[in-house]
Amino acid sequence: RKGEPIDVTYTFPVIFKLTDEERAQVDSVPFVAFDFGVKERKPSFNNGGYFKFAKWIREHLVYPEQAKKAGLEGRVYVSVIIDGKGKLVNPVVYRSTNKIFEEEALRVISSAPDKWKPGLNAKGEPIALSLLIPVIFNLPNKSGYQ
C-alpha cells in the first residue's frame, strides 16, 4: 500500500475429487459410526468393532417394499447411547434422506442383541457414549448389498 508491503489474507478453495474407482470403494462401505466423548476404549459389538455391527445390521435389515418398488435408496442416521453396562439405549432418528426408511432403521437398531462392551474412560471405568450410526439402504442390483 502506497509502495509499502502489507500483510494480505488469501482464501483458496481446496477441491477433493475421487476417481470413479475410489468413489466405488467409498460408496461400498456399508457403515461408518461416529462416536462422541472422551474415552480410552470405544464400545465394541460382539467382540468386534463397528464393522461387525454393520454386518449384523445388513443381515437383519428388511428393505421396505414400497421403497423397493419405487427404486428408492437412502440413509438414516440413528443416534444411540451405549450405556456403561453395554446396553444400546435411546435410538432416535438424527437425520434421514427419506422418511420411508426411518421405521425400518429404528426397528433393526432396536432389535440388536445386547452384545456390546461399553466404552472405558482414561481410568478404565465403563462409561456411556453416544454413537451416530448410518443405516444404508441400497438396492441389491445397484450395489450388491441391502
PDB file of N, CA, C and O in Angstrom, residues 45-97:
ATOM      1  N   PHE A  45     -19.023 -54.194  19.577  1.00  0.00           N
ATOM      2  CA  PHE A  45     -20.184 -55.071  19.422  1.00  0.00           C
ATOM      3  C   PHE A  45     -19.726 -56.503  19.208  1.00  0.00           C
ATOM      4  O   PHE A  45     -18.949 -56.783  18.296  1.00  0.00           O
ATOM      5  N   ASN A  46     -20.217 -57.404  20.045  1.00  0.00           N
ATOM      6  CA  ASN A  46     -19.993 -58.840  19.871  1.00  0.00           C
ATOM      7  C   ASN A  46     -18.503 -59.172  19.683  1.00  0.00           C
ATOM      8  O   ASN A  46     -18.127 -59.908  18.783  1.00  0.00           O
ATOM      9  N   ASN A  47     -17.676 -58.590  20.543  1.00  0.00           N
ATOM     10  CA  ASN A  47     -16.217 -58.788  20.499  1.00  0.00           C
ATOM     11  C   ASN A  47     -15.594 -58.350  19.177  1.00  0.00           C
ATOM     12  O   ASN A  47     -14.592 -58.906  18.740  1.00  0.00           O
ATOM     13  N   GLY A  48     -16.195 -57.382  18.545  1.00  0.00           N
ATOM     14  CA  GLY A  48     -15.657 -56.843  17.294  1.00  0.00           C
ATOM     15  C   GLY A  48     -15.833 -55.347  17.286  1.00  0.00           C
ATOM     16  O   GLY A  48     -16.202 -54.741  18.281  1.00  0.00           O
ATOM     17  N   GLY A  49     -15.590 -54.730  16.171  1.00  0.00           N
ATOM     18  CA  GLY A  49     -15.714 -53.288  16.057  1.00  0.00           C
ATOM     19  C   GLY A  49     -17.041 -52.894  15.450  1.00  0.00           C
ATOM     20  O   GLY A  49     -17.993 -53.672  15.387  1.00  0.00           O
ATOM     21  N   TYR A  50     -17.076 -51.665  14.977  1.00  0.00           N
ATOM     22  CA  TYR A  50     -18.282 -51.141  14.358  1.00  0.00           C
ATOM     23  C   TYR A  50     -18.662 -51.929  13.110  1.00  0.00           C
ATOM     24  O   TYR A  50     -19.838 -52.085  12.795  1.00  0.00           O
ATOM     25  N   PHE A  51     -17.662 -52.418  12.386  1.00  0.00           N
ATOM     26  CA  PHE A  51     -17.974 -53.129  11.154  1.00  0.00           C
ATOM     27  C   PHE A  51     -18.694 -54.446  11.435  1.00  0.00           C
ATOM     28  O   PHE A  51     -19.458 -54.911  10.620  1.00  0.00           O
ATOM     29  N   LYS A  52     -18.441 -55.021  12.585  1.00  0.00           N
ATOM     30  CA  LYS A  52     -19.179 -56.235  12.960  1.00  0.00           C
ATOM     31  C   LYS A  52     -20.659 -55.888  13.175  1.00  0.00           C
ATOM     32  O   LYS A  52     -21.545 -56.655  12.812  1.00  0.00           O
ATOM     33  N   PHE A  53     -20.909 -54.725  13.758  1.00  0.00           N
ATOM     34  CA  PHE A  53     -22.291 -54.284  13.925  1.00  0.00           C
ATOM     35  C   PHE A  53     -22.918 -53.959  12.574  1.00  0.00           C
ATOM     36  O   PHE A  53     -24.079 -54.264  12.324  1.00  0.00           O
ATOM     37  N   ALA A  54     -22.144 -53.376  11.674  1.00  0.00           N
ATOM     38  CA  ALA A  54     -22.639 -53.083  10.329  1.00  0.00           C
ATOM     39  C   ALA A  54     -23.062 -54.367   9.629  1.00  0.00           C
ATOM     40  O   ALA A  54     -24.094 -54.412   8.963  1.00  0.00           O
ATOM     41  N   LYS A  55     -22.265 -55.397   9.773  1.00  0.00           N
ATOM     42  CA  LYS A  55     -22.594 -56.690   9.170  1.00  0.00           C
ATOM     43  C   LYS A  55     -23.889 -57.222   9.766  1.00  0.00           C
ATOM     44  O   LYS A  55     -24.761 -57.707   9.055  1.00  0.00           O
ATOM     45  N   TRP A  56     -24.030 -57.106  11.079  1.00  0.00           N
ATOM     46  CA  TRP A  56     -25.256 -57.569  11.738  1.00  0.00           C
ATOM     47  C   TRP A  56     -26.461 -56.794  11.194  1.00  0.00           C
ATOM     48  O   TRP A  56     -27.510 -57.382  10.908  1.00  0.00           O
ATOM     49  N   ILE A  57     -26.314 -55.478  11.031  1.00  0.00           N
ATOM     50  CA  ILE A  57     -27.411 -54.666  10.501  1.00  0.00           C
ATOM     51  C   ILE A  57     -27.797 -55.142   9.105  1.00  0.00           C
ATOM     52  O   ILE A  57     -28.969 -55.351   8.807  1.00  0.00           O
ATOM     53  N   ARG A  58     -26.803 -55.315   8.227  1.00  0.00           N
ATOM     54  CA  ARG A  58     -27.092 -55.752   6.855  1.00  0.00           C
ATOM     55  C   ARG A  58     -27.822 -57.094   6.831  1.00  0.00           C
ATOM     56  O   ARG A  58     -28.701 -57.304   6.009  1.00  0.00           O
ATOM     57  N   GLU A  59     -27.452 -57.997   7.721  1.00  0.00           N
ATOM     58  CA  GLU A  59     -28.069 -59.326   7.759  1.00  0.00           C
ATOM     59  C   GLU A  59     -29.506 -59.286   8.263  1.00  0.00           C
ATOM     60  O   GLU A  59     -30.285 -60.192   7.981  1.00  0.00           O
ATOM     61  N   HIS A  60     -29.879 -58.256   9.007  1.00  0.00           N
ATOM     62  CA  HIS A  60     -31.214 -58.192   9.610  1.00  0.00           C
ATOM     63  C   HIS A  60     -32.097 -57.080   9.062  1.00  0.00           C
ATOM     64  O   HIS A  60     -33.257 -56.967   9.440  1.00  0.00           O
ATOM     65  N   LEU A  61     -31.559 -56.289   8.160  1.00  0.00           N
ATOM     66  CA  LEU A  61     -32.303 -55.181   7.578  1.00  0.00           C
ATOM     67  C   LEU A  61     -33.308 -55.699   6.554  1.00  0.00           C
ATOM     68  O   LEU A  61     -32.972 -56.527   5.711  1.00  0.00           O
ATOM     69  N   VAL A  62     -34.523 -55.227   6.651  1.00  0.00           N
ATOM     70  CA  VAL A  62     -35.574 -55.584   5.693  1.00  0.00           C
ATOM     71  C   VAL A  62     -35.868 -54.336   4.861  1.00  0.00           C
ATOM     72  O   VAL A  62     -36.295 -53.312   5.393  1.00  0.00           O
ATOM     73  N   TYR A  63     -35.605 -54.441   3.564  1.00  0.00           N
ATOM     74  CA  TYR A  63     -35.809 -53.295   2.681  1.00  0.00           C
ATOM     75  C   TYR A  63     -37.303 -53.021   2.583  1.00  0.00           C
ATOM     76  O   TYR A  63     -38.090 -53.914   2.256  1.00  0.00           O
ATOM     77  N   PRO A  64     -37.761 -51.804   2.862  1.00  0.00           N
ATOM     78  CA  PRO A  64     -39.190 -51.503   2.761  1.00  0.00           C
ATOM     79  C   PRO A  64     -39.704 -51.783   1.341  1.00  0.00           C
ATOM     80  O   PRO A  64     -39.135 -51.302   0.362  1.00  0.00           O
ATOM     81  N   GLU A  65     -40.746 -52.564   1.254  1.00  0.00           N
ATOM     82  CA  GLU A  65     -41.279 -52.987  -0.042  1.00  0.00           C
ATOM     83  C   GLU A  65     -41.673 -51.792  -0.908  1.00  0.00           C
ATOM     84  O   GLU A  65     -41.412 -51.780  -2.105  1.00  0.00           O
ATOM     85  N   GLN A  66     -42.289 -50.807  -0.299  1.00  0.00           N
ATOM     86  CA  GLN A  66     -42.704 -49.613  -1.049  1.00  0.00           C
ATOM     87  C   GLN A  66     -41.489 -48.901  -1.653  1.00  0.00           C
ATOM     88  O   GLN A  66     -41.528 -48.452  -2.797  1.00  0.00           O
ATOM     89  N   ALA A  67     -40.408 -48.829  -0.892  1.00  0.00           N
ATOM     90  CA  ALA A  67     -39.188 -48.187  -1.393  1.00  0.00           C
ATOM     91  C   ALA A  67     -38.557 -49.025  -2.493  1.00  0.00           C
ATOM     92  O   ALA A  67     -38.046 -48.491  -3.482  1.00  0.00           O
ATOM     93  N   LYS A  68     -38.590 -50.335  -2.327  1.00  0.00           N
ATOM     94  CA  LYS A  68     -38.016 -51.232  -3.331  1.00  0.00           C
ATOM     95  C   LYS A  68     -38.765 -51.082  -4.653  1.00  0.00           C
ATOM     96  O   LYS A  68     -38.152 -50.961  -5.717  1.00  0.00           O
ATOM     97  N   LYS A  69     -40.101 -51.070  -4.589  1.00  0.00           N
ATOM     98  CA  LYS A  69     -40.911 -50.931  -5.809  1.00  0.00           C
ATOM     99  C   LYS A  69     -40.662 -49.593  -6.507  1.00  0.00           C
ATOM    100  O   LYS A  69     -40.691 -49.508  -7.718  1.00  0.00           O
ATOM    101  N   ALA A  70     -40.413 -48.557  -5.706  1.00  0.00           N
ATOM    102  CA  ALA A  70     -40.177 -47.225  -6.267  1.00  0.00           C
ATOM    103  C   ALA A  70     -38.715 -47.020  -6.674  1.00  0.00           C
ATOM    104  O   ALA A  70     -38.371 -45.982  -7.230  1.00  0.00           O
ATOM    105  N   GLY A  71     -37.861 -47.999  -6.389  1.00  0.00           N
ATOM    106  CA  GLY A  71     -36.445 -47.886  -6.734  1.00  0.00           C
ATOM    107  C   GLY A  71     -35.699 -46.877  -5.882  1.00  0.00           C
ATOM    108  O   GLY A  71     -34.692 -46.314  -6.301  1.00  0.00           O
ATOM    109  N   LEU A  72     -36.181 -46.667  -4.657  1.00  0.00           N
ATOM    110  CA  LEU A  72     -35.580 -45.668  -3.774  1.00  0.00           C
ATOM    111  C   LEU A  72     -34.421 -46.248  -2.979  1.00  0.00           C
ATOM    112  O   LEU A  72     -34.449 -47.399  -2.563  1.00  0.00           O
ATOM    113  N   GLU A  73     -33.408 -45.426  -2.764  1.00  0.00           N
ATOM    114  CA  GLU A  73     -32.293 -45.755  -1.895  1.00  0.00           C
ATOM    115  C   GLU A  73     -32.119 -44.597  -0.920  1.00  0.00           C
ATOM    116  O   GLU A  73     -32.614 -43.495  -1.167  1.00  0.00           O
ATOM    117  N   GLY A  74     -31.436 -44.849   0.185  1.00  0.00           N
ATOM    118  CA  GLY A  74     -31.236 -43.762   1.127  1.00  0.00           C
ATOM    119  C   GLY A  74     -30.446 -44.171   2.340  1.00  0.00           C
ATOM    120  O   GLY A  74     -29.952 -45.296   2.440  1.00  0.00           O
ATOM    121  N   ARG A  75     -30.340 -43.218   3.265  1.00  0.00           N
ATOM    122  CA  ARG A  75     -29.613 -43.421   4.521  1.00  0.00           C
ATOM    123  C   ARG A  75     -30.415 -42.836   5.662  1.00  0.00           C
ATOM    124  O   ARG A  75     -31.063 -41.803   5.504  1.00  0.00           O
ATOM    125  N   VAL A  76     -30.302 -43.501   6.788  1.00  0.00           N
ATOM    126  CA  VAL A  76     -30.890 -42.989   8.020  1.00  0.00           C
ATOM    127  C   VAL A  76     -29.780 -42.988   9.060  1.00  0.00           C
ATOM    128  O   VAL A  76     -29.125 -44.015   9.272  1.00  0.00           O
ATOM    129  N   TYR A  77     -29.558 -41.857   9.674  1.00  0.00           N
ATOM    130  CA  TYR A  77     -28.562 -41.756  10.730  1.00  0.00           C
ATOM    131  C   TYR A  77     -29.294 -41.861  12.060  1.00  0.00           C
ATOM    132  O   TYR A  77     -30.156 -41.041  12.364  1.00  0.00           O
ATOM    133  N   VAL A  78     -28.963 -42.906  12.814  1.00  0.00           N
ATOM    134  CA  VAL A  78     -29.629 -43.171  14.086  1.00  0.00           C
ATOM    135  C   VAL A  78     -28.652 -42.873  15.215  1.00  0.00           C
ATOM    136  O   VAL A  78     -27.548 -43.409  15.257  1.00  0.00           O
ATOM    137  N   SER A  79     -29.072 -42.008  16.115  1.00  0.00           N
ATOM    138  CA  SER A  79     -28.285 -41.688  17.299  1.00  0.00           C
ATOM    139  C   SER A  79     -28.669 -42.671  18.402  1.00  0.00           C
ATOM    140  O   SER A  79     -29.850 -42.911  18.649  1.00  0.00           O
ATOM    141  N   VAL A  80     -27.670 -43.269  19.042  1.00  0.00           N
ATOM    142  CA  VAL A  80     -27.912 -44.209  20.143  1.00  0.00           C
ATOM    143  C   VAL A  80     -26.918 -43.909  21.258  1.00  0.00           C
ATOM    144  O   VAL A  80     -25.938 -43.204  21.067  1.00  0.00           O
ATOM    145  N   ILE A  81     -27.188 -44.504  22.404  1.00  0.00           N
ATOM    146  CA  ILE A  81     -26.251 -44.468  23.517  1.00  0.00           C
ATOM    147  C   ILE A  81     -25.912 -45.905  23.872  1.00  0.00           C
ATOM    148  O   ILE A  81     -26.796 -46.754  23.966  1.00  0.00           O
ATOM    149  N   ILE A  82     -24.622 -46.182  24.031  1.00  0.00           N
ATOM    150  CA  ILE A  82     -24.186 -47.449  24.602  1.00  0.00           C
ATOM    151  C   ILE A  82     -23.863 -47.103  26.051  1.00  0.00           C
ATOM    152  O   ILE A  82     -22.897 -46.377  26.326  1.00  0.00           O
ATOM    153  N   ASP A  83     -24.711 -47.586  26.970  1.00  0.00           N
ATOM    154  CA  ASP A  83     -24.541 -47.172  28.361  1.00  0.00           C
ATOM    155  C   ASP A  83     -23.359 -47.882  29.015  1.00  0.00           C
ATOM    156  O   ASP A  83     -22.684 -48.705  28.398  1.00  0.00           O
ATOM    157  N   GLY A  84     -23.104 -47.562  30.261  1.00  0.00           N
ATOM    158  CA  GLY A  84     -21.966 -48.095  30.988  1.00  0.00           C
ATOM    159  C   GLY A  84     -22.034 -49.590  31.243  1.00  0.00           C
ATOM    160  O   GLY A  84     -21.056 -50.193  31.659  1.00  0.00           O
ATOM    161  N   LYS A  85     -23.199 -50.190  30.965  1.00  0.00           N
ATOM    162  CA  LYS A  85     -23.340 -51.644  31.109  1.00  0.00           C
ATOM    163  C   LYS A  85     -23.301 -52.343  29.758  1.00  0.00           C
ATOM    164  O   LYS A  85     -23.479 -53.550  29.670  1.00  0.00           O
ATOM    165  N   GLY A  86     -23.136 -51.568  28.680  1.00  0.00           N
ATOM    166  CA  GLY A  86     -23.070 -52.150  27.344  1.00  0.00           C
ATOM    167  C   GLY A  86     -24.430 -52.339  26.693  1.00  0.00           C
ATOM    168  O   GLY A  86     -24.558 -53.073  25.729  1.00  0.00           O
ATOM    169  N   LYS A  87     -25.429 -51.656  27.190  1.00  0.00           N
ATOM    170  CA  LYS A  87     -26.772 -51.765  26.610  1.00  0.00           C
ATOM    171  C   LYS A  87     -27.002 -50.610  25.638  1.00  0.00           C
ATOM    172  O   LYS A  87     -26.703 -49.465  25.947  1.00  0.00           O
ATOM    173  N   LEU A  88     -27.525 -50.929  24.462  1.00  0.00           N
ATOM    174  CA  LEU A  88     -27.877 -49.918  23.469  1.00  0.00           C
ATOM    175  C   LEU A  88     -29.227 -49.329  23.871  1.00  0.00           C
ATOM    176  O   LEU A  88     -30.209 -50.054  23.997  1.00  0.00           O
ATOM    177  N   VAL A  89     -29.260 -48.022  24.093  1.00  0.00           N
ATOM    178  CA  VAL A  89     -30.489 -47.363  24.538  1.00  0.00           C
ATOM    179  C   VAL A  89     -30.764 -46.111  23.716  1.00  0.00           C
ATOM    180  O   VAL A  89     -29.873 -45.552  23.085  1.00  0.00           O
ATOM    181  N   ASN A  90     -32.018 -45.710  23.746  1.00  0.00           N
ATOM    182  CA  ASN A  90     -32.480 -44.449  23.183  1.00  0.00           C
ATOM    183  C   ASN A  90     -32.154 -44.249  21.702  1.00  0.00           C
ATOM    184  O   ASN A  90     -31.607 -43.220  21.318  1.00  0.00           O
ATOM    185  N   PRO A  91     -32.510 -45.227  20.837  1.00  0.00           N
ATOM    186  CA  PRO A  91     -32.297 -44.988  19.405  1.00  0.00           C
ATOM    187  C   PRO A  91     -33.279 -43.931  18.891  1.00  0.00           C
ATOM    188  O   PRO A  91     -34.476 -44.022  19.130  1.00  0.00           O
ATOM    189  N   VAL A  92     -32.736 -42.927  18.212  1.00  0.00           N
ATOM    190  CA  VAL A  92     -33.537 -41.825  17.691  1.00  0.00           C
ATOM    191  C   VAL A  92     -33.012 -41.478  16.303  1.00  0.00           C
ATOM    192  O   VAL A  92     -31.799 -41.437  16.091  1.00  0.00           O
ATOM    193  N   VAL A  93     -33.933 -41.214  15.380  1.00  0.00           N
ATOM    194  CA  VAL A  93     -33.504 -40.774  14.050  1.00  0.00           C
ATOM    195  C   VAL A  93     -32.920 -39.378  14.185  1.00  0.00           C
ATOM    196  O   VAL A  93     -33.565 -38.451  14.657  1.00  0.00           O
ATOM    197  N   TYR A  94     -31.674 -39.264  13.789  1.00  0.00           N
ATOM    198  CA  TYR A  94     -30.980 -37.976  13.815  1.00  0.00           C
ATOM    199  C   TYR A  94     -31.227 -37.226  12.510  1.00  0.00           C
ATOM    200  O   TYR A  94     -31.485 -36.038  12.502  1.00  0.00           O
ATOM    201  N   ARG A  95     -31.140 -37.986  11.388  1.00  0.00           N
ATOM    202  CA  ARG A  95     -31.331 -37.402  10.066  1.00  0.00           C
ATOM    203  C   ARG A  95     -31.592 -38.539   9.096  1.00  0.00           C
ATOM    204  O   ARG A  95     -31.109 -39.647   9.283  1.00  0.00           O
ATOM    205  N   SER A  96     -32.339 -38.262   8.038  1.00  0.00           N
ATOM    206  CA  SER A  96     -32.554 -39.290   7.016  1.00  0.00           C
ATOM    207  C   SER A  96     -32.763 -38.631   5.659  1.00  0.00           C
ATOM    208  O   SER A  96     -33.156 -37.477   5.576  1.00  0.00           O
ATOM    209  N   THR A  97     -32.486 -39.418   4.629  1.00  0.00           N
ATOM    210  CA  THR A  97     -32.687 -38.912   3.281  1.00  0.00           C
ATOM    211  C   THR A  97     -34.116 -39.109   2.821  1.00  0.00           C
ATOM    212  O   THR A  97     -34.553 -38.456   1.883  1.00  0.00           O
TER     213      THR A  97
END
